[in-house]
PDB file of C-alpha atoms in Angstrom:
ATOM      1  CA  MET A 191     113.944 137.523 127.905  1.00  0.00           C
ATOM      2  CA  ALA A 192     111.805 139.206 125.235  1.00  0.00           C
ATOM      3  CA  ASP A 193     113.046 141.214 122.306  1.00  0.00           C
ATOM      4  CA  ALA A 194     111.677 144.614 121.238  1.00  0.00           C
ATOM      5  CA  GLU A 195     108.533 143.016 119.769  1.00  0.00           C
ATOM      6  CA  GLY A 196     107.855 140.940 122.866  1.00  0.00           C
ATOM      7  CA  VAL A 197     108.961 137.701 121.236  1.00  0.00           C
ATOM      8  CA  GLY A 198     111.353 135.562 123.234  1.00  0.00           C
ATOM      9  CA  SER A 199     114.817 135.336 121.770  1.00  0.00           C
ATOM     10  CA  VAL A 200     117.986 133.578 122.724  1.00  0.00           C
ATOM     11  CA  ASN A 201     121.270 135.237 121.934  1.00  0.00           C
ATOM     12  CA  GLN A 202     124.545 135.808 123.615  1.00  0.00           C
ATOM     13  CA  HIS A 203     123.332 139.035 125.202  1.00  0.00           C
ATOM     14  CA  SER A 204     120.288 137.490 126.871  1.00  0.00           C
ATOM     15  CA  CYS A 205     122.132 134.341 127.967  1.00  0.00           C
ATOM     16  CA  GLY A 206     125.128 135.937 129.490  1.00  0.00           C
ATOM     17  CA  SER A 207     127.899 133.434 130.033  1.00  0.00           C
ATOM     18  CA  ASP A 208     125.781 130.486 131.189  1.00  0.00           C
ATOM     19  CA  PRO A 209     127.779 127.533 129.786  1.00  0.00           C
ATOM     20  CA  MET A 210     124.726 125.271 129.487  1.00  0.00           C
ATOM     21  CA  VAL A 211     122.821 127.773 127.356  1.00  0.00           C
ATOM     22  CA  GLN A 212     125.911 128.569 125.304  1.00  0.00           C
ATOM     23  CA  THR A 213     126.062 124.912 124.202  1.00  0.00           C
ATOM     24  CA  LEU A 214     122.582 125.306 122.700  1.00  0.00           C
ATOM     25  CA  LEU A 215     123.555 128.255 120.532  1.00  0.00           C
ATOM     26  CA  PRO A 216     124.526 127.580 116.924  1.00  0.00           C
ATOM     27  CA  ALA A 217     128.098 126.370 116.678  1.00  0.00           C
ATOM     28  CA  ASP A 218     130.559 127.669 114.170  1.00  0.00           C
ATOM     29  CA  GLY A 219     131.220 125.682 110.988  1.00  0.00           C
ATOM     30  CA  GLU A 220     134.276 123.951 112.378  1.00  0.00           C
ATOM     31  CA  ALA A 221     132.431 122.732 115.465  1.00  0.00           C
ATOM     32  CA  ARG A 222     129.425 121.590 113.406  1.00  0.00           C
ATOM     33  CA  ALA A 223     131.750 119.528 111.202  1.00  0.00           C
ATOM     34  CA  LEU A 224     132.723 117.486 114.274  1.00  0.00           C
ATOM     35  CA  VAL A 225     129.115 116.532 115.015  1.00  0.00           C
ATOM     36  CA  PRO A 226     127.872 113.469 113.131  1.00  0.00           C
ATOM     37  CA  ARG A 227     125.104 114.165 110.636  1.00  0.00           C
ATOM     38  CA  PRO A 228     121.728 112.689 111.576  1.00  0.00           C
ATOM     39  CA  THR A 229     120.619 109.526 109.849  1.00  0.00           C
ATOM     40  CA  VAL A 230     118.145 110.176 107.065  1.00  0.00           C
ATOM     41  CA  ASP A 231     115.633 107.540 106.048  1.00  0.00           C
ATOM     42  CA  ALA A 232     115.406 107.960 102.281  1.00  0.00           C
ATOM     43  CA  ARG A 233     112.420 105.652 101.879  1.00  0.00           C
ATOM     44  CA  VAL A 234     109.131 107.065 100.657  1.00  0.00           C
ATOM     45  CA  PHE A 235     105.984 105.605 102.193  1.00  0.00           C
ATOM     46  CA  ALA A 236     102.821 105.765 100.095  1.00  0.00           C
ATOM     47  CA  ALA A 237     100.445 106.917 102.833  1.00  0.00           C
ATOM     48  CA  SER A 238     102.796 109.629 104.113  1.00  0.00           C
ATOM     49  CA  CYS A 239     103.554 110.840 100.598  1.00  0.00           C
ATOM     50  CA  ALA A 240      99.832 110.986  99.794  1.00  0.00           C
ATOM     51  CA  ILE A 241      98.990 112.869 103.005  1.00  0.00           C
ATOM     52  CA  ALA A 242     101.765 115.391 102.322  1.00  0.00           C
ATOM     53  CA  ALA A 243     100.582 115.766  98.715  1.00  0.00           C
ATOM     54  CA  ARG A 244      97.032 116.523  99.831  1.00  0.00           C
ATOM     55  CA  GLY A 245      98.254 119.052 102.371  1.00  0.00           C
ATOM     56  CA  LEU A 246     100.426 120.808  99.814  1.00  0.00           C
ATOM     57  CA  MET A 247      97.625 120.960  97.254  1.00  0.00           C
ATOM     58  CA  ALA A 248      95.086 122.226  99.794  1.00  0.00           C
ATOM     59  CA  ALA A 249      97.459 124.839 101.212  1.00  0.00           C
ATOM     60  CA  GLY A 250      98.511 125.891  97.724  1.00  0.00           C
ATOM     61  CA  VAL A 251      94.924 126.522  96.711  1.00  0.00           C
ATOM     62  CA  ALA A 252      93.979 128.182 100.021  1.00  0.00           C
ATOM     63  CA  PHE A 253      96.958 130.543 100.079  1.00  0.00           C
ATOM     64  CA  ASP A 254      97.258 131.037  96.320  1.00  0.00           C
ATOM     65  CA  ARG A 255     100.695 129.426  96.286  1.00  0.00           C
ATOM     66  CA  ARG A 256     101.004 127.683  92.931  1.00  0.00           C
ATOM     67  CA  ASP A 257     104.442 126.343  93.911  1.00  0.00           C
ATOM     68  CA  TRP A 258     102.928 124.401  96.815  1.00  0.00           C
ATOM     69  CA  THR A 259     100.173 123.034  94.595  1.00  0.00           C
ATOM     70  CA  GLU A 260     102.726 121.963  91.986  1.00  0.00           C
ATOM     71  CA  ARG A 261     104.822 120.246  94.628  1.00  0.00           C
ATOM     72  CA  GLY A 262     101.782 118.310  95.817  1.00  0.00           C
ATOM     73  CA  LEU A 263     100.955 117.326  92.242  1.00  0.00           C
ATOM     74  CA  ARG A 264     104.540 116.122  91.719  1.00  0.00           C
ATOM     75  CA  ALA A 265     104.130 113.876  94.762  1.00  0.00           C
ATOM     76  CA  VAL A 266     100.894 112.482  93.279  1.00  0.00           C
ATOM     77  CA  ASP A 267     102.697 111.897  89.980  1.00  0.00           C
ATOM     78  CA  PHE A 268     105.408 110.008  91.880  1.00  0.00           C
ATOM     79  CA  LEU A 269     102.765 107.814  93.488  1.00  0.00           C
ATOM     80  CA  ALA A 270     101.225 107.082  90.089  1.00  0.00           C
ATOM     81  CA  ALA A 271     104.494 106.416  88.283  1.00  0.00           C
ATOM     82  CA  ARG A 272     106.553 104.642  90.924  1.00  0.00           C
ATOM     83  CA  MET A 273     104.327 103.232  93.656  1.00  0.00           C
ATOM     84  CA  ARG A 274     101.305 101.876  91.817  1.00  0.00           C
ATOM     85  CA  ALA A 275     100.964  98.122  91.424  1.00  0.00           C
ATOM     86  CA  GLY A 276      98.179  98.300  88.849  1.00  0.00           C
ATOM     87  CA  GLU A 277      95.104  96.332  89.931  1.00  0.00           C
ATOM     88  CA  ALA A 278      96.938  95.214  93.087  1.00  0.00           C
ATOM     89  CA  GLY A 279      96.799  98.755  94.494  1.00  0.00           C
ATOM     90  CA  MET A 280      99.690 100.747  95.891  1.00  0.00           C
ATOM     91  CA  TYR A 281     103.040  99.595  97.148  1.00  0.00           C
ATOM     92  CA  HIS A 282     103.903 100.468 100.719  1.00  0.00           C
ATOM     93  CA  ALA A 283     107.458 101.815 100.346  1.00  0.00           C
ATOM     94  CA  TRP A 284     109.905 103.077  97.744  1.00  0.00           C
ATOM     95  CA  GLU A 285     113.629 102.634  98.186  1.00  0.00           C
ATOM     96  CA  ASP A 286     115.403 102.275  94.844  1.00  0.00           C
ATOM     97  CA  GLY A 287     112.202 100.593  93.700  1.00  0.00           C
ATOM     98  CA  ALA A 288     108.742  99.782  94.989  1.00  0.00           C
ATOM     99  CA  ARG A 289     108.583  97.365  97.914  1.00  0.00           C
ATOM    100  CA  PHE A 290     105.833  95.436  99.669  1.00  0.00           C
ATOM    101  CA  LEU A 291     102.239  95.654  98.589  1.00  0.00           C
ATOM    102  CA  GLY A 292     100.626  98.366 100.606  1.00  0.00           C
ATOM    103  CA  LEU A 293      98.418  98.423 103.628  1.00  0.00           C
ATOM    104  CA  LEU A 294      94.942  99.914 103.877  1.00  0.00           C
ATOM    105  CA  GLY A 295      96.334 103.360 104.748  1.00  0.00           C
ATOM    106  CA  ASP A 296      98.483 103.343 101.607  1.00  0.00           C
ATOM    107  CA  GLN A 297      95.470 102.596  99.404  1.00  0.00           C
ATOM    108  CA  VAL A 298      93.065 105.001 101.081  1.00  0.00           C
ATOM    109  CA  HIS A 299      95.375 107.996 101.406  1.00  0.00           C
ATOM    110  CA  ALA A 300      96.613 107.541  97.848  1.00  0.00           C
ATOM    111  CA  MET A 301      93.006 107.380  96.650  1.00  0.00           C
ATOM    112  CA  LEU A 302      92.253 110.650  98.461  1.00  0.00           C
ATOM    113  CA  ALA A 303      95.381 112.259  96.987  1.00  0.00           C
ATOM    114  CA  PHE A 304      94.370 111.240  93.457  1.00  0.00           C
ATOM    115  CA  LEU A 305      90.856 112.586  94.042  1.00  0.00           C
ATOM    116  CA  HIS A 306      92.287 115.856  95.338  1.00  0.00           C
ATOM    117  CA  ALA A 307      94.616 116.061  92.320  1.00  0.00           C
ATOM    118  CA  TYR A 308      91.622 115.485  90.042  1.00  0.00           C
ATOM    119  CA  GLU A 309      89.752 118.288  91.797  1.00  0.00           C
ATOM    120  CA  VAL A 310      92.718 120.636  91.339  1.00  0.00           C
ATOM    121  CA  THR A 311      93.642 119.731  87.744  1.00  0.00           C
ATOM    122  CA  GLY A 312      90.566 118.150  86.195  1.00  0.00           C
ATOM    123  CA  LEU A 313      92.767 115.414  84.686  1.00  0.00           C
ATOM    124  CA  GLU A 314      90.744 112.245  84.114  1.00  0.00           C
ATOM    125  CA  SER A 315      93.835 110.089  84.726  1.00  0.00           C
ATOM    126  CA  HIS A 316      93.786 111.051  88.417  1.00  0.00           C
ATOM    127  CA  LEU A 317      90.110 110.125  88.678  1.00  0.00           C
ATOM    128  CA  GLU A 318      90.670 106.797  86.911  1.00  0.00           C
ATOM    129  CA  ILE A 319      93.486 105.843  89.300  1.00  0.00           C
ATOM    130  CA  ALA A 320      91.219 106.694  92.257  1.00  0.00           C
ATOM    131  CA  ARG A 321      88.467 104.528  90.741  1.00  0.00           C
ATOM    132  CA  SER A 322      90.960 101.711  90.233  1.00  0.00           C
ATOM    133  CA  LEU A 323      91.974 101.923  93.899  1.00  0.00           C
ATOM    134  CA  SER A 324      88.318 101.853  94.926  1.00  0.00           C
ATOM    135  CA  ARG A 325      87.870  98.586  92.999  1.00  0.00           C
ATOM    136  CA  VAL A 326      90.966  97.119  94.653  1.00  0.00           C
ATOM    137  CA  LEU A 327      89.729  98.132  98.110  1.00  0.00           C
ATOM    138  CA  GLN A 328      86.312  96.607  97.521  1.00  0.00           C
ATOM    139  CA  ARG A 329      87.767  93.402  96.108  1.00  0.00           C
ATOM    140  CA  ASP A 330      90.678  92.734  98.514  1.00  0.00           C
ATOM    141  CA  TRP A 331      90.193  94.720 101.730  1.00  0.00           C
ATOM    142  CA  ARG A 332      86.458  94.960 102.314  1.00  0.00           C
ATOM    143  CA  GLU A 333      84.360  92.794 104.561  1.00  0.00           C
ATOM    144  CA  PRO A 334      80.732  93.493 103.604  1.00  0.00           C
ATOM    145  CA  GLY A 335      78.708  95.044 106.395  1.00  0.00           C
ATOM    146  CA  ARG A 336      81.777  95.740 108.526  1.00  0.00           C
ATOM    147  CA  GLY A 337      84.496  97.797 106.841  1.00  0.00           C
ATOM    148  CA  PHE A 338      88.031  97.420 105.549  1.00  0.00           C
ATOM    149  CA  TRP A 339      90.833  95.283 106.981  1.00  0.00           C
ATOM    150  CA  ASP A 340      94.329  96.733 107.388  1.00  0.00           C
ATOM    151  CA  THR A 341      95.770  94.160 104.969  1.00  0.00           C
ATOM    152  CA  ALA A 342      94.424  92.628 101.782  1.00  0.00           C
ATOM    153  CA  ASP A 343      93.603  89.001 101.154  1.00  0.00           C
ATOM    154  CA  ARG A 344      96.793  87.035 100.479  1.00  0.00           C
ATOM    155  CA  HIS A 345      98.922  89.815 102.026  1.00  0.00           C
ATOM    156  CA  ASP A 346     102.139  89.258 103.961  1.00  0.00           C
ATOM    157  CA  ASP A 347     101.310  88.037 107.459  1.00  0.00           C
ATOM    158  CA  THR A 348     104.570  88.571 109.304  1.00  0.00           C
ATOM    159  CA  ALA A 349     104.767  90.072 112.784  1.00  0.00           C
ATOM    160  CA  LEU A 350     101.793  92.264 113.675  1.00  0.00           C
ATOM    161  CA  LEU A 351     100.284  91.808 110.199  1.00  0.00           C
ATOM    162  CA  ALA A 352      99.363  88.234 111.136  1.00  0.00           C
ATOM    163  CA  GLU A 353      96.446  89.530 113.203  1.00  0.00           C
ATOM    164  CA  PRO A 354      94.149  91.587 110.932  1.00  0.00           C
ATOM    165  CA  VAL A 355      92.448  94.649 112.364  1.00  0.00           C
ATOM    166  CA  MET A 356      89.925  97.192 111.096  1.00  0.00           C
ATOM    167  CA  PRO A 357      91.593 100.530 111.861  1.00  0.00           C
ATOM    168  CA  LEU A 358      89.017 103.238 112.504  1.00  0.00           C
ATOM    169  CA  ALA A 359      91.029 106.167 111.085  1.00  0.00           C
ATOM    170  CA  GLU A 360      91.708 104.424 107.780  1.00  0.00           C
ATOM    171  CA  ASN A 361      88.078 103.308 107.529  1.00  0.00           C
ATOM    172  CA  VAL A 362      86.959 106.913 108.049  1.00  0.00           C
ATOM    173  CA  ALA A 363      89.390 108.022 105.312  1.00  0.00           C
ATOM    174  CA  ALA A 364      88.001 105.274 103.054  1.00  0.00           C
ATOM    175  CA  ALA A 365      84.464 106.534 103.691  1.00  0.00           C
ATOM    176  CA  GLU A 366      85.574 110.064 102.744  1.00  0.00           C
ATOM    177  CA  ALA A 367      87.147 108.782  99.517  1.00  0.00           C
ATOM    178  CA  PHE A 368      84.071 106.759  98.557  1.00  0.00           C
ATOM    179  CA  LEU A 369      81.866 109.793  99.208  1.00  0.00           C
ATOM    180  CA  TRP A 370      83.979 111.785  96.732  1.00  0.00           C
ATOM    181  CA  LEU A 371      83.406 109.123  94.092  1.00  0.00           C
TER     182      LEU A 371
END
């Protein structure tokens, strides 16, 4: 059923007394208290954080929303302060501390986020971190004439990481980052 503006809406008037639909409607506070809260994974993953940071910065600039840009820059600052392993690149996850040296996607997306932050702010520190990540990628992930492996030399080789691959999407992102430099 459509409302006055032609947009579909669900409310008690349009649903009548259909018990199935009524269960989908928002419950009162007492009923919600009986439902277990969903599990929340509090870990931060470098690649996901970097992708979100880039999106926030780009949207903030495009829509003149300084708050979005600032939020993206805060995420980049978090990556720099908490998830960087110096000349070893980026860590993969943060959960009460940095864990596991990162994968190719962590390095590449963080590098793009730092480049985007440099473009937005002009701060040399963002550019220097991106350059540092480019050196790490060339030293530990690159196979000349082919591309970048998903894991670095001497990286953990448990489970699926034991069989190195050259992921196309991350290699394309690496190419974009190196073009920016």
